[in-house]
mmCIF file with all atom_site columns, C-alpha atoms in Angstrom:
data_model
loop_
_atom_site.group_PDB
_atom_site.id
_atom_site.type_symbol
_atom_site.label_atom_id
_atom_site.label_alt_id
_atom_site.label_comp_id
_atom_site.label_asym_id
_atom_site.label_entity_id
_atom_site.label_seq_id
_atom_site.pdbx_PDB_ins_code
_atom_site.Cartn_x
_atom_site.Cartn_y
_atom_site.Cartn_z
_atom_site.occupancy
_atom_site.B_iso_or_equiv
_atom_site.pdbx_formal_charge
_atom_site.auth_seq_id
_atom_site.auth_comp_id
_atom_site.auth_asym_id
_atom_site.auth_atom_id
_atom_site.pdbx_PDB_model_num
ATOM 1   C CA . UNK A 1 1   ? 21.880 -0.348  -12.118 1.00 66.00 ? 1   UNK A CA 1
ATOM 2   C CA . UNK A 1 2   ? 20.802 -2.302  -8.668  1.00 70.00 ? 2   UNK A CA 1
ATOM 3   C CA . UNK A 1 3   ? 17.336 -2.396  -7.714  1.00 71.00 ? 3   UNK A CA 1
ATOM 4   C CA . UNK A 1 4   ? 16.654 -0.783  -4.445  1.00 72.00 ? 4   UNK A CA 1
ATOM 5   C CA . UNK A 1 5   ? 16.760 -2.894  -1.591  1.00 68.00 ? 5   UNK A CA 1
ATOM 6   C CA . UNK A 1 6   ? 13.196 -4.568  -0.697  1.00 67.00 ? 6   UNK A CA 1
ATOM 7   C CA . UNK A 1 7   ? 12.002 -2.206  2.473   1.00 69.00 ? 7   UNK A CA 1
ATOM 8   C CA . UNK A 1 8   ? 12.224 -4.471  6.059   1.00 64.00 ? 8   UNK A CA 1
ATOM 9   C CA . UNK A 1 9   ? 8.715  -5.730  6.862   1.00 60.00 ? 9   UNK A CA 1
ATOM 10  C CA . UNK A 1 10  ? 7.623  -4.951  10.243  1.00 61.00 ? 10  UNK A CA 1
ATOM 11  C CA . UNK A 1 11  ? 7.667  -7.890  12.709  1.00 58.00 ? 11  UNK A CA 1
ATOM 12  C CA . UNK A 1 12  ? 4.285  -8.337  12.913  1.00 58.00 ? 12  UNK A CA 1
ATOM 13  C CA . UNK A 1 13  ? 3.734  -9.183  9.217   1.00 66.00 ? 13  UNK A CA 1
ATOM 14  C CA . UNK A 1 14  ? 6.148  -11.904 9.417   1.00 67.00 ? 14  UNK A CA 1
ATOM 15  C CA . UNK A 1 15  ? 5.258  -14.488 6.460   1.00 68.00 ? 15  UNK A CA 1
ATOM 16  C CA . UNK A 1 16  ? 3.439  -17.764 8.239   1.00 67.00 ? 16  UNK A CA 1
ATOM 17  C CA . UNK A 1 17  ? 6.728  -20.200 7.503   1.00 66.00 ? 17  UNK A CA 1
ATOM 18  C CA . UNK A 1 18  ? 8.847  -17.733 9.411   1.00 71.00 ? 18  UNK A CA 1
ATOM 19  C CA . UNK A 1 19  ? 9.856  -18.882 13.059  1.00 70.00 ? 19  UNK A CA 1
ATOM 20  C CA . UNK A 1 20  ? 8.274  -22.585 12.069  1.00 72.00 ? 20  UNK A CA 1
ATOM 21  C CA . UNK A 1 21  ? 9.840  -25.757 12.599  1.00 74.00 ? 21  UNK A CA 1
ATOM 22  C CA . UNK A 1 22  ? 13.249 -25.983 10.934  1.00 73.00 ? 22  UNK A CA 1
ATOM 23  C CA . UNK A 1 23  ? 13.330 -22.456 9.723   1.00 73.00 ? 23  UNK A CA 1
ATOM 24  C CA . UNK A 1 24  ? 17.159 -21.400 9.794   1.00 72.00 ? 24  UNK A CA 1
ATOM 25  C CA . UNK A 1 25  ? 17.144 -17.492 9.086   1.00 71.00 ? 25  UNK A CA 1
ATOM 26  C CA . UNK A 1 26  ? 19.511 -16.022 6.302   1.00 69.00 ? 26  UNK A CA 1
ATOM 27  C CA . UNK A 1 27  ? 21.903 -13.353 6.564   1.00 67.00 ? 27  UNK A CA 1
ATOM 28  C CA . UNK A 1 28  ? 20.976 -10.730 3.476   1.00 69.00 ? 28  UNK A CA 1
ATOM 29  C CA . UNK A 1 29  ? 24.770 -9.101  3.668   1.00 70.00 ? 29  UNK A CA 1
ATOM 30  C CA . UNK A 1 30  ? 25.744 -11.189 1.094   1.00 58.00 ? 30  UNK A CA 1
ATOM 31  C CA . UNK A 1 31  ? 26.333 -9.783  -2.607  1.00 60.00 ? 31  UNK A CA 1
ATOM 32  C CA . UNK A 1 32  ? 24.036 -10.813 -5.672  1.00 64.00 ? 32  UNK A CA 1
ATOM 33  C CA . UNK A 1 33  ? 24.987 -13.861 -7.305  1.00 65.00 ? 33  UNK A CA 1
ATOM 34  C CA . UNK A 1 34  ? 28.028 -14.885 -4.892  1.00 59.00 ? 34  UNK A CA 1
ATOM 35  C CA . UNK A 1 35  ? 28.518 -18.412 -4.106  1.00 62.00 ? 35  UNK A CA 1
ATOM 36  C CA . UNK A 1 36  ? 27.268 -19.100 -0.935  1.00 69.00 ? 36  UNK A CA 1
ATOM 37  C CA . UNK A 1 37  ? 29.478 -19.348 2.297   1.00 72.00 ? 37  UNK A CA 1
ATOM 38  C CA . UNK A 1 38  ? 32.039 -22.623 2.142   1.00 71.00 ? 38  UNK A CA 1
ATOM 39  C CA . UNK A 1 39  ? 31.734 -22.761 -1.309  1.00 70.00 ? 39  UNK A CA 1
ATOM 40  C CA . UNK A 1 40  ? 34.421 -23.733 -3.844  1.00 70.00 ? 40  UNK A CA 1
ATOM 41  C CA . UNK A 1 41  ? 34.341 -20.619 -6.757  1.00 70.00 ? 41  UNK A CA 1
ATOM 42  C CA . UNK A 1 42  ? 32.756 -20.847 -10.190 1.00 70.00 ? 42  UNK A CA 1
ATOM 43  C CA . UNK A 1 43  ? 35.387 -22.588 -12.719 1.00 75.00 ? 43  UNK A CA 1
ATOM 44  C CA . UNK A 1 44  ? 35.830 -19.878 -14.763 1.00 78.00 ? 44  UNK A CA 1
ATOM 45  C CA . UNK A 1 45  ? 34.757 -21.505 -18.722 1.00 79.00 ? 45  UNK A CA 1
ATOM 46  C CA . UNK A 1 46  ? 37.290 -22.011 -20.620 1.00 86.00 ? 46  UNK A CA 1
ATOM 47  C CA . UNK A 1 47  ? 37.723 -19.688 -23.807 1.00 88.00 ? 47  UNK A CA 1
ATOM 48  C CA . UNK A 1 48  ? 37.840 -22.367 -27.321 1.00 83.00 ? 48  UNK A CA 1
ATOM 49  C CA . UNK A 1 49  ? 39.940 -20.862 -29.813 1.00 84.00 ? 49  UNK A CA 1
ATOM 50  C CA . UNK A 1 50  ? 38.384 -20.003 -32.962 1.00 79.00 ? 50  UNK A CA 1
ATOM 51  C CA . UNK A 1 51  ? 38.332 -22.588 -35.812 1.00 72.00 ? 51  UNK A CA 1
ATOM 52  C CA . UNK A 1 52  ? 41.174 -23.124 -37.855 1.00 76.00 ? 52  UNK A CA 1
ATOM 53  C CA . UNK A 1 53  ? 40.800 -21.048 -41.338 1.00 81.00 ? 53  UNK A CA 1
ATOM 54  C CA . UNK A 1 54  ? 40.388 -23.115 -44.109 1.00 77.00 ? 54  UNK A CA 1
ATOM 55  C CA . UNK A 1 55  ? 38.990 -26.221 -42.040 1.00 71.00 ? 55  UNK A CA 1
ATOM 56  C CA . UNK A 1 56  ? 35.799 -27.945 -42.384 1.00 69.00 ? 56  UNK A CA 1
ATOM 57  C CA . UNK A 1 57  ? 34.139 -27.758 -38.870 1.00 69.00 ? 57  UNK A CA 1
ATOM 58  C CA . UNK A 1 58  ? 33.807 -31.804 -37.489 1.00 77.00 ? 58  UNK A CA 1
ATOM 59  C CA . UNK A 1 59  ? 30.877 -33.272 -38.769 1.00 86.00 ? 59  UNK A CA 1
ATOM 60  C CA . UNK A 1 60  ? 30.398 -36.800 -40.119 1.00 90.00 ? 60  UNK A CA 1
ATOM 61  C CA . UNK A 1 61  ? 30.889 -37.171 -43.712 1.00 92.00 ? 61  UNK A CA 1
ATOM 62  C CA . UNK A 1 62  ? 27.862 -38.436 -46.378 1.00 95.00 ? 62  UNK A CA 1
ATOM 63  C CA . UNK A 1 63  ? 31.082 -41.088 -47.427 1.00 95.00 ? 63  UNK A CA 1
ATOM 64  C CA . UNK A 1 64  ? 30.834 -42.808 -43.807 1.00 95.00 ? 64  UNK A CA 1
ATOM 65  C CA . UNK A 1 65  ? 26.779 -43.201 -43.726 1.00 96.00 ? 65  UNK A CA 1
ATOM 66  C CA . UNK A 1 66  ? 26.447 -44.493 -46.817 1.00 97.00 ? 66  UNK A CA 1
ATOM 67  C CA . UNK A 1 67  ? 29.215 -47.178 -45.476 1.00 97.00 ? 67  UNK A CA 1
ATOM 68  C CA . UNK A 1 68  ? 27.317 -47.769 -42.304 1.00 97.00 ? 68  UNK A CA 1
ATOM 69  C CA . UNK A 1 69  ? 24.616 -48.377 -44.845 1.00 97.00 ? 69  UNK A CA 1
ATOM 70  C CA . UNK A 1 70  ? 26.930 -50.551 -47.266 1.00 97.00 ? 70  UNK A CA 1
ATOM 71  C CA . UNK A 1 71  ? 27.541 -53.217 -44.482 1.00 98.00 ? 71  UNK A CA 1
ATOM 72  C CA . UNK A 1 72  ? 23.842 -53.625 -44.102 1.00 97.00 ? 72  UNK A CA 1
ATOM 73  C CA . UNK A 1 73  ? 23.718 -53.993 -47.573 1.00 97.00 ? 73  UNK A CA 1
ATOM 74  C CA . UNK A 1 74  ? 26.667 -56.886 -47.278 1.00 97.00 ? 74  UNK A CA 1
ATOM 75  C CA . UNK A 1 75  ? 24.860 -58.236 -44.397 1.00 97.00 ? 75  UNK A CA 1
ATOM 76  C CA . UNK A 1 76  ? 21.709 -58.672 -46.666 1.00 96.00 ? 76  UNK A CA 1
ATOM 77  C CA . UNK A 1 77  ? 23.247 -60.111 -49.441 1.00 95.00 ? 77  UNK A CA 1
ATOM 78  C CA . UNK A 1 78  ? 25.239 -62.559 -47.051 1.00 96.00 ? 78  UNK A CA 1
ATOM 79  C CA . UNK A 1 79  ? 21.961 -63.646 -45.655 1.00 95.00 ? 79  UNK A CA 1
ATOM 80  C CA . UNK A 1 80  ? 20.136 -64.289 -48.781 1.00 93.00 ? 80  UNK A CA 1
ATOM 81  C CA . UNK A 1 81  ? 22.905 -66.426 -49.978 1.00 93.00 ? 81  UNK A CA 1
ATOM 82  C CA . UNK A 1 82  ? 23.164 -68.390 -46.863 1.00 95.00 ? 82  UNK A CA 1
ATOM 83  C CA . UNK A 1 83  ? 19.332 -68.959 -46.846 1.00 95.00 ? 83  UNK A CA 1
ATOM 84  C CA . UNK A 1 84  ? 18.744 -69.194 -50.579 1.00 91.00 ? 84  UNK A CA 1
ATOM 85  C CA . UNK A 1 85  ? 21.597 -70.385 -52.376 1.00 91.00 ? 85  UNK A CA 1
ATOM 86  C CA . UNK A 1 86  ? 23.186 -69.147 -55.579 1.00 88.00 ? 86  UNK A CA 1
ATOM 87  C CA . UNK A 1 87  ? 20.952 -66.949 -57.793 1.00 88.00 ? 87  UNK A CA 1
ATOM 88  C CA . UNK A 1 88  ? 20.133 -68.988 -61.229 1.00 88.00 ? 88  UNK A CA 1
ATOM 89  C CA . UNK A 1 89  ? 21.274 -66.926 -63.708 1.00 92.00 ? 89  UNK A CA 1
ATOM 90  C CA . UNK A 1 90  ? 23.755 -63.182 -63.654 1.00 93.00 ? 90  UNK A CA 1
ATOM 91  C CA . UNK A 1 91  ? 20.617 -61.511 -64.439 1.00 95.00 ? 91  UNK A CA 1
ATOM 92  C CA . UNK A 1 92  ? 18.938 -62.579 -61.209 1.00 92.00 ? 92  UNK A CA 1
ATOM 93  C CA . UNK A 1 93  ? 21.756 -61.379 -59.146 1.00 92.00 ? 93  UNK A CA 1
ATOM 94  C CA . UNK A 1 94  ? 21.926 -58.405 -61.010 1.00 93.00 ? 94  UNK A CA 1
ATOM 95  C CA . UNK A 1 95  ? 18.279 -56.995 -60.313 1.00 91.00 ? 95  UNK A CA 1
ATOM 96  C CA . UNK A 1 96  ? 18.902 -58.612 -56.688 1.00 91.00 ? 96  UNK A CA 1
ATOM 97  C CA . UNK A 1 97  ? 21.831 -55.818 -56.171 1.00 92.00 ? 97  UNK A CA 1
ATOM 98  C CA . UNK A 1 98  ? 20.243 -53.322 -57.817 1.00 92.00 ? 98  UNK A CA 1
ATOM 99  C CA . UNK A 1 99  ? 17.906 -53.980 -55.697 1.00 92.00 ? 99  UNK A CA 1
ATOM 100 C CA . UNK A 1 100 ? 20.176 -52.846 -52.987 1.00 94.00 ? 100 UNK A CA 1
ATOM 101 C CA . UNK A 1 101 ? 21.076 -49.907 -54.316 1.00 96.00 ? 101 UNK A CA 1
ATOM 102 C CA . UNK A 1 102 ? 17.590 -47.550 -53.191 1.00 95.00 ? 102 UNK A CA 1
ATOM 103 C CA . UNK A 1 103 ? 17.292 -48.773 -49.676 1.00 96.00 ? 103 UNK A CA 1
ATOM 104 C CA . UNK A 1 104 ? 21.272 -47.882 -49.073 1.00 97.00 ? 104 UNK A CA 1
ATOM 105 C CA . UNK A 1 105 ? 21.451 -44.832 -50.474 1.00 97.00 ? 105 UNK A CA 1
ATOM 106 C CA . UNK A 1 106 ? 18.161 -43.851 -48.620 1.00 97.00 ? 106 UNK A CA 1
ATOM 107 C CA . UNK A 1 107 ? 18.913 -45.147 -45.034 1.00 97.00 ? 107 UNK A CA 1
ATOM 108 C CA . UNK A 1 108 ? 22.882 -43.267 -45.621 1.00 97.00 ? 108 UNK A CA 1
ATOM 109 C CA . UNK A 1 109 ? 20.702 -39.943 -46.502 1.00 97.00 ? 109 UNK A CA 1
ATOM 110 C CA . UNK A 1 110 ? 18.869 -40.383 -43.544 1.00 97.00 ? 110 UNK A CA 1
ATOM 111 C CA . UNK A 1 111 ? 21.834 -41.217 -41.025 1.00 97.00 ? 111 UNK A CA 1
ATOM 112 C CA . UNK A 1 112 ? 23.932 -38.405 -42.612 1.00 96.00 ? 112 UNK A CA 1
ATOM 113 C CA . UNK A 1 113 ? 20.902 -36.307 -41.918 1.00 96.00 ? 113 UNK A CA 1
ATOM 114 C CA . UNK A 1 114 ? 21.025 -37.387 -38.104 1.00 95.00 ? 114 UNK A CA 1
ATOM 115 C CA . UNK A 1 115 ? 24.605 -37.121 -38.143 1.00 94.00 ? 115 UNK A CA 1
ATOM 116 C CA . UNK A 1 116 ? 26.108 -34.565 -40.015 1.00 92.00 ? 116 UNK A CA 1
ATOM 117 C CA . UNK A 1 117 ? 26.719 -31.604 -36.944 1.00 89.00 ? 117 UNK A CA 1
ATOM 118 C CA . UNK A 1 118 ? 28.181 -34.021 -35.089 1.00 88.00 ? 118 UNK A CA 1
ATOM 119 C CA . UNK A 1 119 ? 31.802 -36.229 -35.429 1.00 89.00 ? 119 UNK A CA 1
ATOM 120 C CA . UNK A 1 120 ? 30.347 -40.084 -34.844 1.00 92.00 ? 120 UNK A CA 1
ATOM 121 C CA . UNK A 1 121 ? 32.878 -42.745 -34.991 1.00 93.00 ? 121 UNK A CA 1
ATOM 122 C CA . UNK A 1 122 ? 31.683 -45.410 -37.672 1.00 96.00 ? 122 UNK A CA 1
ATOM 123 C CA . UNK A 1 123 ? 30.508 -47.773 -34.974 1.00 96.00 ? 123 UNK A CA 1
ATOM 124 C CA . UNK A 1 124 ? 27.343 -45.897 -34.424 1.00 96.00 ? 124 UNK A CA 1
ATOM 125 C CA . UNK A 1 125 ? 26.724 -44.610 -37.405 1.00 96.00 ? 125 UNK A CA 1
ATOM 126 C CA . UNK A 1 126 ? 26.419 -48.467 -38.229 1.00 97.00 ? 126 UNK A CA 1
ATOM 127 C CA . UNK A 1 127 ? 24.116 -48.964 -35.496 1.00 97.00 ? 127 UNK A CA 1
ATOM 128 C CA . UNK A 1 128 ? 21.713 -46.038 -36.114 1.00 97.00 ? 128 UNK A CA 1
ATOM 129 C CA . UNK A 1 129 ? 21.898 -47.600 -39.893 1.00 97.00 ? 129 UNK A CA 1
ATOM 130 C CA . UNK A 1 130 ? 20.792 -50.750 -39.249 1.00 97.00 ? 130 UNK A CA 1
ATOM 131 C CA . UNK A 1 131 ? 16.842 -50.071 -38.539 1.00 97.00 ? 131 UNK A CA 1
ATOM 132 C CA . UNK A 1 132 ? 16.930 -47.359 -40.774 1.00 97.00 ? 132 UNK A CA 1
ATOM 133 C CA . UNK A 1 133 ? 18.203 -49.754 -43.832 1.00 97.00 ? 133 UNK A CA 1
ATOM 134 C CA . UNK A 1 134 ? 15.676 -52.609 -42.740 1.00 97.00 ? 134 UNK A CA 1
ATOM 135 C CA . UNK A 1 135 ? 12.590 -50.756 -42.538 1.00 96.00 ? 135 UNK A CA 1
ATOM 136 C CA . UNK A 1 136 ? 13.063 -49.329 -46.108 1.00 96.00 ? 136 UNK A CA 1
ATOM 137 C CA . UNK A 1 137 ? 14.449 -52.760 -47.674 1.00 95.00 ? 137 UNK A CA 1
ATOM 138 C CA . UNK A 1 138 ? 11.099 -53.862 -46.018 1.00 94.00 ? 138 UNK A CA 1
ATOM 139 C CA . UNK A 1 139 ? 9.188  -51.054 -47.295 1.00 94.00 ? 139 UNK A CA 1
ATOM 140 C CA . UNK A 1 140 ? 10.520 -51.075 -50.829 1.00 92.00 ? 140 UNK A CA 1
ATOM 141 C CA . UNK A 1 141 ? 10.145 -55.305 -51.362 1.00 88.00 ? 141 UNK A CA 1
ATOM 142 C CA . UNK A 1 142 ? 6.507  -54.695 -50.668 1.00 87.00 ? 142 UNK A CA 1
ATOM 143 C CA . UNK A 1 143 ? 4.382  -55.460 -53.406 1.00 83.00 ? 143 UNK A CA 1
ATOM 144 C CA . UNK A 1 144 ? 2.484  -53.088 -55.221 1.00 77.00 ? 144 UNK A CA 1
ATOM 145 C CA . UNK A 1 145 ? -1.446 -53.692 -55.596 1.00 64.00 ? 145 UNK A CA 1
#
């Protein structure tokens, strides 16, 4: 159902703008919601098929954040045996990667979390990993009391 057409105002109730400086008048012939004159049509949008039965809809997987979060991980351990040397004893370097082991899987909950509706390549899931991992490893080495 169209609205009835607005009823012609007589020309003495003109609004002010009308007739000022650079006022081009409009023709009203033309249908609702056309394109206006010269152009190019509306691309018609195209119509996706429906997802494949079976399928898992693309997402990123919790496996590929908590790698993103692994090479942080590496990364950390790299540096502390660049900087520090060779833990004294097994047991040292033991509690050192289990103390690895919280901040990971925390920062690959929270990039999966970002992530998981959309298909990222590992690249940035690595880089939206990286501050994530960091501020917890920071976080979780603080001391208590």
């Amino acid at each position: 159902m169209t609205p009835p057409p607005p009823e012609p105002r007589p020309e003495d109730e003109r609004p002010s703008w009308m007739g000022g400086p650079g006022y081009v008048p409009y023709r009203d012939d033309l249908p609702p919601h056309a394109p206006m004159p010269g152009a190019p049509p509306y691309p018609e949008a195209p119509e996706l098929p429906p997802p494949p039965i079976g399928r898992r809809p693309a997402g990123t997987r919790f496996r590929a954040a908590l790698g993103a979060a692994a090479v942080w991980a590496a990364v950390n351990l790299v540096l502390v045996l660049v900087v520090a040397g060779a833990p004294g004893s097994a047991r040292v370097f033991g509690a050192f990667l289990g103390g690895l082991i919280v901040p990971t899987l925390l920062a690959a909950l929270a990039v999966w979390l970002i992530a998981r509706r959309r298909d990222w390549g590992f690249g940035p899931l690595v880089l939206v990993a990286a501050p994530i991992f960091w501020v917890l490893r920071a976080l979780l080495n603080l001391p208590l009391g």
